[in-house]
CSV table of C-alpha atoms in Angstrom, one decimal:
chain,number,residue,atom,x,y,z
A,1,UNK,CA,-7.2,90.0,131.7
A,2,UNK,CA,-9.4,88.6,134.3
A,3,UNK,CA,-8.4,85.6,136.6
A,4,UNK,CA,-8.7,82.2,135.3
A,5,UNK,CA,-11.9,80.5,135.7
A,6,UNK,CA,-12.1,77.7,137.8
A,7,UNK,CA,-14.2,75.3,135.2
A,8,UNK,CA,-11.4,73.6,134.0
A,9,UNK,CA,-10.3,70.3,135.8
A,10,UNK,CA,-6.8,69.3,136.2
A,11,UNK,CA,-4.1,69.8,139.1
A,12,UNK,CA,-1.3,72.4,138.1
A,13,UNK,CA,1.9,72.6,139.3
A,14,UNK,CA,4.2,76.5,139.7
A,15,UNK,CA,7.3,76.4,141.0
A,16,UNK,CA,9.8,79.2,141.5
A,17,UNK,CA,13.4,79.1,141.5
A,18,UNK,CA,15.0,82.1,142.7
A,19,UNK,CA,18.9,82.7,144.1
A,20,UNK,CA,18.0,82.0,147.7
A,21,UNK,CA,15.5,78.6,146.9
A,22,UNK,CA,12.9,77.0,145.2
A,23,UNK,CA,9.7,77.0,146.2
A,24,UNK,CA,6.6,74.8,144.8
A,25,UNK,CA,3.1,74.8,144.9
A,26,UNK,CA,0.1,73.2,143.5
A,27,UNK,CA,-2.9,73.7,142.9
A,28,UNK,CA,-6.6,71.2,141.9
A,29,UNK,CA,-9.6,72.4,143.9
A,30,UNK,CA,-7.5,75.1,146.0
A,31,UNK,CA,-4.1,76.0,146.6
A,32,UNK,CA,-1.8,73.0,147.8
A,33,UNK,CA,1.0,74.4,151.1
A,34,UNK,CA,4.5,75.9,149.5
A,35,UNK,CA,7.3,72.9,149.2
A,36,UNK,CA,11.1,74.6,149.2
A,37,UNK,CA,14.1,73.3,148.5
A,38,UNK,CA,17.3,74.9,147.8
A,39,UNK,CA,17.4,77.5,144.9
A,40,UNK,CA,19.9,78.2,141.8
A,41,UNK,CA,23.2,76.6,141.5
A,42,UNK,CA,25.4,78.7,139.0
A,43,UNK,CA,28.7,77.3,137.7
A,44,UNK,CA,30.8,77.5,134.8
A,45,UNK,CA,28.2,76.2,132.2
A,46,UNK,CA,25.3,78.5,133.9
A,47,UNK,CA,22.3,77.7,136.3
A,48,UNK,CA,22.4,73.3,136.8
A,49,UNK,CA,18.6,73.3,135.8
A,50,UNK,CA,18.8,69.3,135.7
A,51,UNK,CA,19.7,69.3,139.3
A,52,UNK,CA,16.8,72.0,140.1
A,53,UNK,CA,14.5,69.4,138.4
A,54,UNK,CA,15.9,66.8,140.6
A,55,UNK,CA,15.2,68.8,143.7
A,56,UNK,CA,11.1,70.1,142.2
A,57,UNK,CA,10.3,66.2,141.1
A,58,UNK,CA,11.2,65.1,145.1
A,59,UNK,CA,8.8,67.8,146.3
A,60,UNK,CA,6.5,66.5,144.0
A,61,UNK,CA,7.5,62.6,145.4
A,62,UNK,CA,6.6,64.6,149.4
A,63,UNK,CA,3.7,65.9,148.4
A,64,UNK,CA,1.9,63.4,145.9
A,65,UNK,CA,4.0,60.6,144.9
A,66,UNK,CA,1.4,60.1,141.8
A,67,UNK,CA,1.8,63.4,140.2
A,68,UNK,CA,5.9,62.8,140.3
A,69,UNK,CA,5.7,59.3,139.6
A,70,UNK,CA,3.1,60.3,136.5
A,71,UNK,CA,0.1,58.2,137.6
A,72,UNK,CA,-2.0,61.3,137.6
A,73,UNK,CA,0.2,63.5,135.3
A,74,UNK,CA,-0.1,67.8,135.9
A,75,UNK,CA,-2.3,68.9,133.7
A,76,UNK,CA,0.6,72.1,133.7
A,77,UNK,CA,3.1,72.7,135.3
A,78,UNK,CA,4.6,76.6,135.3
A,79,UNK,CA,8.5,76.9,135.8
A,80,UNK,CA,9.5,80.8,136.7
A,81,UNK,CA,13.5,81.1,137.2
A,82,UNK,CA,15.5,83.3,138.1
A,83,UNK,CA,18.6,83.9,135.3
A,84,UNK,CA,16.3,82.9,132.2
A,85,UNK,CA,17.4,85.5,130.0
A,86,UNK,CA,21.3,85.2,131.3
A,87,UNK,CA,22.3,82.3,132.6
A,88,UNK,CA,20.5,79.1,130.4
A,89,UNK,CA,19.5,77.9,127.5
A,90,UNK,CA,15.7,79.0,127.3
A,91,UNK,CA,14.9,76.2,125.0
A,92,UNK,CA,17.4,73.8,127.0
A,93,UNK,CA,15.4,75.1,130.1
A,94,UNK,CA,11.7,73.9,128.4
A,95,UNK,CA,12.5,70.8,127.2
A,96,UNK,CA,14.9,69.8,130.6
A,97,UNK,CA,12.1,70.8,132.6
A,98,UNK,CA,9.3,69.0,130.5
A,99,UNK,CA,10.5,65.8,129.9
A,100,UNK,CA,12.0,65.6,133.7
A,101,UNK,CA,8.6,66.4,135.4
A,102,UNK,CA,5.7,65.1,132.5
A,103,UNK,CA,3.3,67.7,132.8
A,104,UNK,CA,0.6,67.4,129.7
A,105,UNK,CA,2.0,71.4,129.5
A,106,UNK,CA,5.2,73.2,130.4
A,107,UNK,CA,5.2,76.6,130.8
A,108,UNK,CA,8.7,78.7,131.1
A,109,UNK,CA,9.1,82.0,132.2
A,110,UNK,CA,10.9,84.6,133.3
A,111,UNK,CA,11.0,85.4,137.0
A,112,UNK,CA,10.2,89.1,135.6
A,113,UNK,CA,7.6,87.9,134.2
A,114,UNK,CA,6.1,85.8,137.4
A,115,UNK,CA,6.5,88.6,139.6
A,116,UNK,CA,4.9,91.1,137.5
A,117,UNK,CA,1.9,88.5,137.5
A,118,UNK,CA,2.1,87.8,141.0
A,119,UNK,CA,2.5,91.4,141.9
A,120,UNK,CA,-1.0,92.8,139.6
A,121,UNK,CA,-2.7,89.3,140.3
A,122,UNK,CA,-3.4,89.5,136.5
A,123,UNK,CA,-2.2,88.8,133.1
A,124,UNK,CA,-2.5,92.7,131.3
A,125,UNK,CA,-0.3,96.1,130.9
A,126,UNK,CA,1.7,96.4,134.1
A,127,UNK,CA,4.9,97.5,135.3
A,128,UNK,CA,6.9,96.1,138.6
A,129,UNK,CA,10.0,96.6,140.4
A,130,UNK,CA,11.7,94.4,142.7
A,131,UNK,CA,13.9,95.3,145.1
A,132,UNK,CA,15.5,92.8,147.0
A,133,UNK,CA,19.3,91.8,147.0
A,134,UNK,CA,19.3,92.6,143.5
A,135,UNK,CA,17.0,95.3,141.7
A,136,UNK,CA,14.9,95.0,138.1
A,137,UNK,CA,12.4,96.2,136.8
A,138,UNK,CA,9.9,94.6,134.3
A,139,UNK,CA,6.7,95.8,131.8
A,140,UNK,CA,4.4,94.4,129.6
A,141,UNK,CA,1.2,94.1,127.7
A,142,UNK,CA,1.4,90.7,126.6
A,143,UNK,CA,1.4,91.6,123.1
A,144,UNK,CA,4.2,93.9,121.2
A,145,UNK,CA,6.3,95.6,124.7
A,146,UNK,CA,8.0,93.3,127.1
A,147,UNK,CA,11.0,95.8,128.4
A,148,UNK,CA,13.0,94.5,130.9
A,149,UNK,CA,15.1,97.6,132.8
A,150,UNK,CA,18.4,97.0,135.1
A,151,UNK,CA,19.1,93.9,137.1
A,152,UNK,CA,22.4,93.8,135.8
A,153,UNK,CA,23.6,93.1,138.7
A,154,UNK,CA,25.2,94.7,142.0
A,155,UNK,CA,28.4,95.6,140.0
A,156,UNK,CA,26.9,97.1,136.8
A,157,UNK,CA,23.6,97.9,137.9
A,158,UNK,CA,20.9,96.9,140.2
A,159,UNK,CA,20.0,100.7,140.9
A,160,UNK,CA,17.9,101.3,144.2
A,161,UNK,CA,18.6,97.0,145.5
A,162,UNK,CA,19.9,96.0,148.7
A,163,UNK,CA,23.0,95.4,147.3
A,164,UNK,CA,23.5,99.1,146.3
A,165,UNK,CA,22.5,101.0,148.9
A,166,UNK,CA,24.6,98.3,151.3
A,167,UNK,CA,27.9,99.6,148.9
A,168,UNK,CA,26.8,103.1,149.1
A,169,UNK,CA,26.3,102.8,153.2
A,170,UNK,CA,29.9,101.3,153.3
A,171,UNK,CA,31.4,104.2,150.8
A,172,UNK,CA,30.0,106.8,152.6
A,173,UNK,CA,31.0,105.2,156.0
A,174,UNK,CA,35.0,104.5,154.6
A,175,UNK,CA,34.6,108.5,153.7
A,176,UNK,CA,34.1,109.2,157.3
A,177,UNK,CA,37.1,106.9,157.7
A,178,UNK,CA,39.2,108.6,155.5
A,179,UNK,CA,38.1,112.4,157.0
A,180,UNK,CA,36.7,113.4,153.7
A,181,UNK,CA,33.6,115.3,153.0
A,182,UNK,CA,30.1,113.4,153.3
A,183,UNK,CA,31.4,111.2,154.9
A,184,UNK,CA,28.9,109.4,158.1
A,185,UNK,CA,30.6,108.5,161.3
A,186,UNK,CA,27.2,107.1,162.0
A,187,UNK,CA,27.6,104.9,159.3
A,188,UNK,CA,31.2,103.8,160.0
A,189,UNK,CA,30.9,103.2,163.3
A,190,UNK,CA,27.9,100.6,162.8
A,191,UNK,CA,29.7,99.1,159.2
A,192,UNK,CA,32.7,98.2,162.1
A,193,UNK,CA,30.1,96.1,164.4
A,194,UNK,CA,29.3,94.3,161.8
A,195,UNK,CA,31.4,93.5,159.5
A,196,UNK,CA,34.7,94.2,161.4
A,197,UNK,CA,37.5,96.8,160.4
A,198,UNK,CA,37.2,98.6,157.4
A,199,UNK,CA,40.8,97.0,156.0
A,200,UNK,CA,38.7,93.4,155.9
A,201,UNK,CA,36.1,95.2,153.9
A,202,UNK,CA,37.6,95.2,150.5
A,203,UNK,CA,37.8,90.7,150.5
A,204,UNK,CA,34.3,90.7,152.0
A,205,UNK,CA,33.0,92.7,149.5
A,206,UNK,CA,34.9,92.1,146.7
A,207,UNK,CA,36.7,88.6,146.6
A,208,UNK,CA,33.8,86.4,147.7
A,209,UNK,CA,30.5,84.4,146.2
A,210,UNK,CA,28.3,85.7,149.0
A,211,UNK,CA,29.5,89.3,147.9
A,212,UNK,CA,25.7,90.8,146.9
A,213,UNK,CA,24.6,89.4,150.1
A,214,UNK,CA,27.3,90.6,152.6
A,215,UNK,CA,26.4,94.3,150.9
A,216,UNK,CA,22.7,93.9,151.3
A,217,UNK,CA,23.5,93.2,154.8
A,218,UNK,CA,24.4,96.7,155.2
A,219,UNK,CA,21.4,97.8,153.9
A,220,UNK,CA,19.7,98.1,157.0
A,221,UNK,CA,22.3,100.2,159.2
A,222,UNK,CA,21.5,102.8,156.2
A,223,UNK,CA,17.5,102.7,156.4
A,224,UNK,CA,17.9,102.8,160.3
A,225,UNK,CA,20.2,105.4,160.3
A,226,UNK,CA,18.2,107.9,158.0
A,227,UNK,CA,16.1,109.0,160.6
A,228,UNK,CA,19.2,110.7,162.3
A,229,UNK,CA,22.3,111.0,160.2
A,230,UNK,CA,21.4,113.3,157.0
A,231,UNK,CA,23.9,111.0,154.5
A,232,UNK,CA,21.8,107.7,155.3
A,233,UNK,CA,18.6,109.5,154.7
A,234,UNK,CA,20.2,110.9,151.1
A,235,UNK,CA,21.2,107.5,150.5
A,236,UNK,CA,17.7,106.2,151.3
A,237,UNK,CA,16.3,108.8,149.1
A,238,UNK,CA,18.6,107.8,146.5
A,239,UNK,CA,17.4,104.6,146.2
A,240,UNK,CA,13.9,105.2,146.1
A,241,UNK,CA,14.1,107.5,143.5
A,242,UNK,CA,16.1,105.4,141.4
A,243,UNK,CA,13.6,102.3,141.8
A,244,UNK,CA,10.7,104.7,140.4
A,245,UNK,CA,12.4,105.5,137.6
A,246,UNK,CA,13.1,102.1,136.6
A,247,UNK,CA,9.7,101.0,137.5
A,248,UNK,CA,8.9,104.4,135.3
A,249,UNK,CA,10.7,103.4,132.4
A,250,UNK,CA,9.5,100.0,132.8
A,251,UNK,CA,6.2,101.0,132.7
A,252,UNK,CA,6.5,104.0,129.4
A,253,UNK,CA,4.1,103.1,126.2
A,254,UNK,CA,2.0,101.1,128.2
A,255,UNK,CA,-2.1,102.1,128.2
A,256,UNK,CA,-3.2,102.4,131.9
A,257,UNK,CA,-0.4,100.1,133.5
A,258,UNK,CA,-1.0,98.6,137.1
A,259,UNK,CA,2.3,99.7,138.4
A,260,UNK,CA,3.7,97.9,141.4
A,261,UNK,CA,6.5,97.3,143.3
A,262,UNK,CA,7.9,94.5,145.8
A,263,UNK,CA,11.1,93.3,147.4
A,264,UNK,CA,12.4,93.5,151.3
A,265,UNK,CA,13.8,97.0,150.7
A,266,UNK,CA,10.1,98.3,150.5
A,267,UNK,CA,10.3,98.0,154.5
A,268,UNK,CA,11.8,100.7,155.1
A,269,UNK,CA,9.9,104.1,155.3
A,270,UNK,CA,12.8,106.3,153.7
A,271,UNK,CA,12.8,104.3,151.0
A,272,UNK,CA,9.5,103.2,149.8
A,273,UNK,CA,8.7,107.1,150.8
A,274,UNK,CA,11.1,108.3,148.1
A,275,UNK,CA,9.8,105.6,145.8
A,276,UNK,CA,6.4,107.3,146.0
A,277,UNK,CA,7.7,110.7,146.0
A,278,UNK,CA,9.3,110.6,142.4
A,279,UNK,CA,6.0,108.8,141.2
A,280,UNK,CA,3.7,111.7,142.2
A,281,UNK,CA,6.3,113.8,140.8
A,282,UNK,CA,5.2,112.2,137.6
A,283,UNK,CA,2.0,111.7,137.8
A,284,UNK,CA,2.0,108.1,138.8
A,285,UNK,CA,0.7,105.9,141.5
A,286,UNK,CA,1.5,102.3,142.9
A,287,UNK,CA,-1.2,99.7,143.5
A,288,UNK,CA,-1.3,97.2,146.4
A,289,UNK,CA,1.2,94.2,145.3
A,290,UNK,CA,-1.1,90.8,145.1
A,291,UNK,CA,2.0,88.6,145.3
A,292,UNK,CA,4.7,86.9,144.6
A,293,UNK,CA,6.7,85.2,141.4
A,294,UNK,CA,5.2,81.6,142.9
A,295,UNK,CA,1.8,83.1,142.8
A,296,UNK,CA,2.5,84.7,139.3
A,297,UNK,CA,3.3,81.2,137.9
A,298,UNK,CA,0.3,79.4,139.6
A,299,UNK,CA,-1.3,82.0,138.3
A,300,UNK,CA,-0.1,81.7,133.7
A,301,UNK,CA,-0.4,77.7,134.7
A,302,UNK,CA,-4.2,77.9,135.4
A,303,UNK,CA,-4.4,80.0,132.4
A,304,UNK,CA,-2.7,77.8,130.4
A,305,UNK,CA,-5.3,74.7,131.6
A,306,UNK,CA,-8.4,76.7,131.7
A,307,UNK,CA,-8.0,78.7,128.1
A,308,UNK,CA,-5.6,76.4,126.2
A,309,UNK,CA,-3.4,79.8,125.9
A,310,UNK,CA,-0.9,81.9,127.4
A,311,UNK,CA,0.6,85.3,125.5
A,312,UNK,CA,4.1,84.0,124.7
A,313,UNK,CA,7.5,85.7,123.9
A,314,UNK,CA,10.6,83.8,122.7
A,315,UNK,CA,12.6,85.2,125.9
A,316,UNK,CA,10.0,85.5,128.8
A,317,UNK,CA,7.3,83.1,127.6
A,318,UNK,CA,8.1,79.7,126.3
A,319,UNK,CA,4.9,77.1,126.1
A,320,UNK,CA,5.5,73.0,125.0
């Protein structure tokens, strides 16, 4: 599906709320500058989404106190959070975020689905990963397949993230440690500027909120190591092939998917090398990446105003 036209009259509001902030942008005539604020707080009871209205609707009070204060009401407004499927109430989410910021339309999605939006700069059959911190996949057609693949998180999943190949850095450099076979001094020796000795690793690691971060962290002493020490450049590899095949698997049943693929880790040569690797392998290709989630959102909310209609989906999609 083609972009939205730009007939339609009516300023709309997208904002993203990812782990590390929120971010909000509108758009009347043009694009409006990117507003931030801090991102998801996750307790007990799941993400605080009243507090992340809170945070969106004084943005909105910054940028145009007469959208927030409803004098000139969004004609929509697109909400794209991270931890939809997980972590809320989806219906909680719609009605929290619709009464507390008065658009004329709410739109609630999944952060999947925003990026994948974002990343094809279109609303039709396409596959993304993201591989940041964490890792997921997402595909679509709008219609009967929305598969979501990993992002289960740095414990159970996130194959190919940040997060992994930061744990896989530290096991391989704790190997070297050890004396055991492939094992990477290289490895070790840079793990120990970092973060210390490797008896302090374990409560970094393991004991503390920050956890998927301090791994990610790692990350990079692996991608800069590859070109030298043969167990970073496996580990590289590694990860590269296992973001194609959940962009892969993301992507199987669809007709003629864009397939794309995002997220910091893409940086790095040995990475986004093997990525591309394991798609010509099977037959596949990745297309330039138009975006981001915020994008993505701005993107369904001028939809939404200029055609009345957005495809919907009782996990991903969510219209009021």
């Amino acid at each position: 599906m083609s972009e939205p036209s730009t007939s339609a009259t009516g300023t709309v509001v997208a904002v993203d709320v990812g782990g590390s902030g929120l971010r909000l942008q509108s758009y009347a005539v043009g694009p409006g500058p990117v507003l931030a604020a801090p991102g998801a707080r996750v307790g007990a009871g799941g993400i605080d989404v009243a507090a992340l209205v809170a945070d969106a609707r004084s943005l909105l009070d910054a940028g145009d106190g007469e959208i927030a204060s409803g004098a000139k009401a969004p004609e929509v407004l697109a909400w794209s959070m991270r931890g939809l499927l997980f972590l809320a109430d989806r219906s909680d989410v719609l009605r929290t975020v619709a009464e507390g910021l008065g658009a004329r339309r709410t739109i609630v999605v999944s952060d999947a689905v925003a990026g994948l939006v974002g990343a094809t700069g279109r609303i039709g059959p396409g596959a993304v990963v993201a591989a940041g911190t964490g890792a997921v996949a997402f595909g679509t057609d709008f219609d009967r397949q929305w598969r979501r693949v990993d992002g289960w998180g740095h414990v159970l999943g996130d194959a190919g993230s940040a997060a992994a190949l930061g744990m896989a850095g530290l096991r391989a450099a704790l190997r070297a440690h050890d004396g055991l076979p492939d094992g990477s001094p290289a490895l070790l020796a840079a793990a120990v500027d970092l973060l210390g000795p490797p008896e302090g690793w374990p409560r970094l690691v393991m004991t503390t909120a920050d956890a998927p971060e301090r791994l990610a962290s790692v990350a990079p002493l692996v991608t800069r190591a590859a070109g030298t020490d043969p167990v970073a450049q496996s580990l590289c590899v590694q990860a590269g092939t296992d973001l194609a095949d959940s962009l892969l698997r993301a992507a199987d049943g669809l007709e003629s998917p864009y397939l794309a693929a995002t997220g910091g880790l893409l940086a790095a040569a040995p990475v986004s090398d093997a990525l591309d690797r394991r798609l010509a392998e099977r037959g596949a290709r990745r297309s330039p990446t138009h975006g981001g989630a915020l994008d993505g959102a701005l993107l369904l909310a001028r939809q939404l105003r200029d055609t009345g209609h957005v495809p919907e989906h009782p996990a991903y999609v969510l219209t009021r």
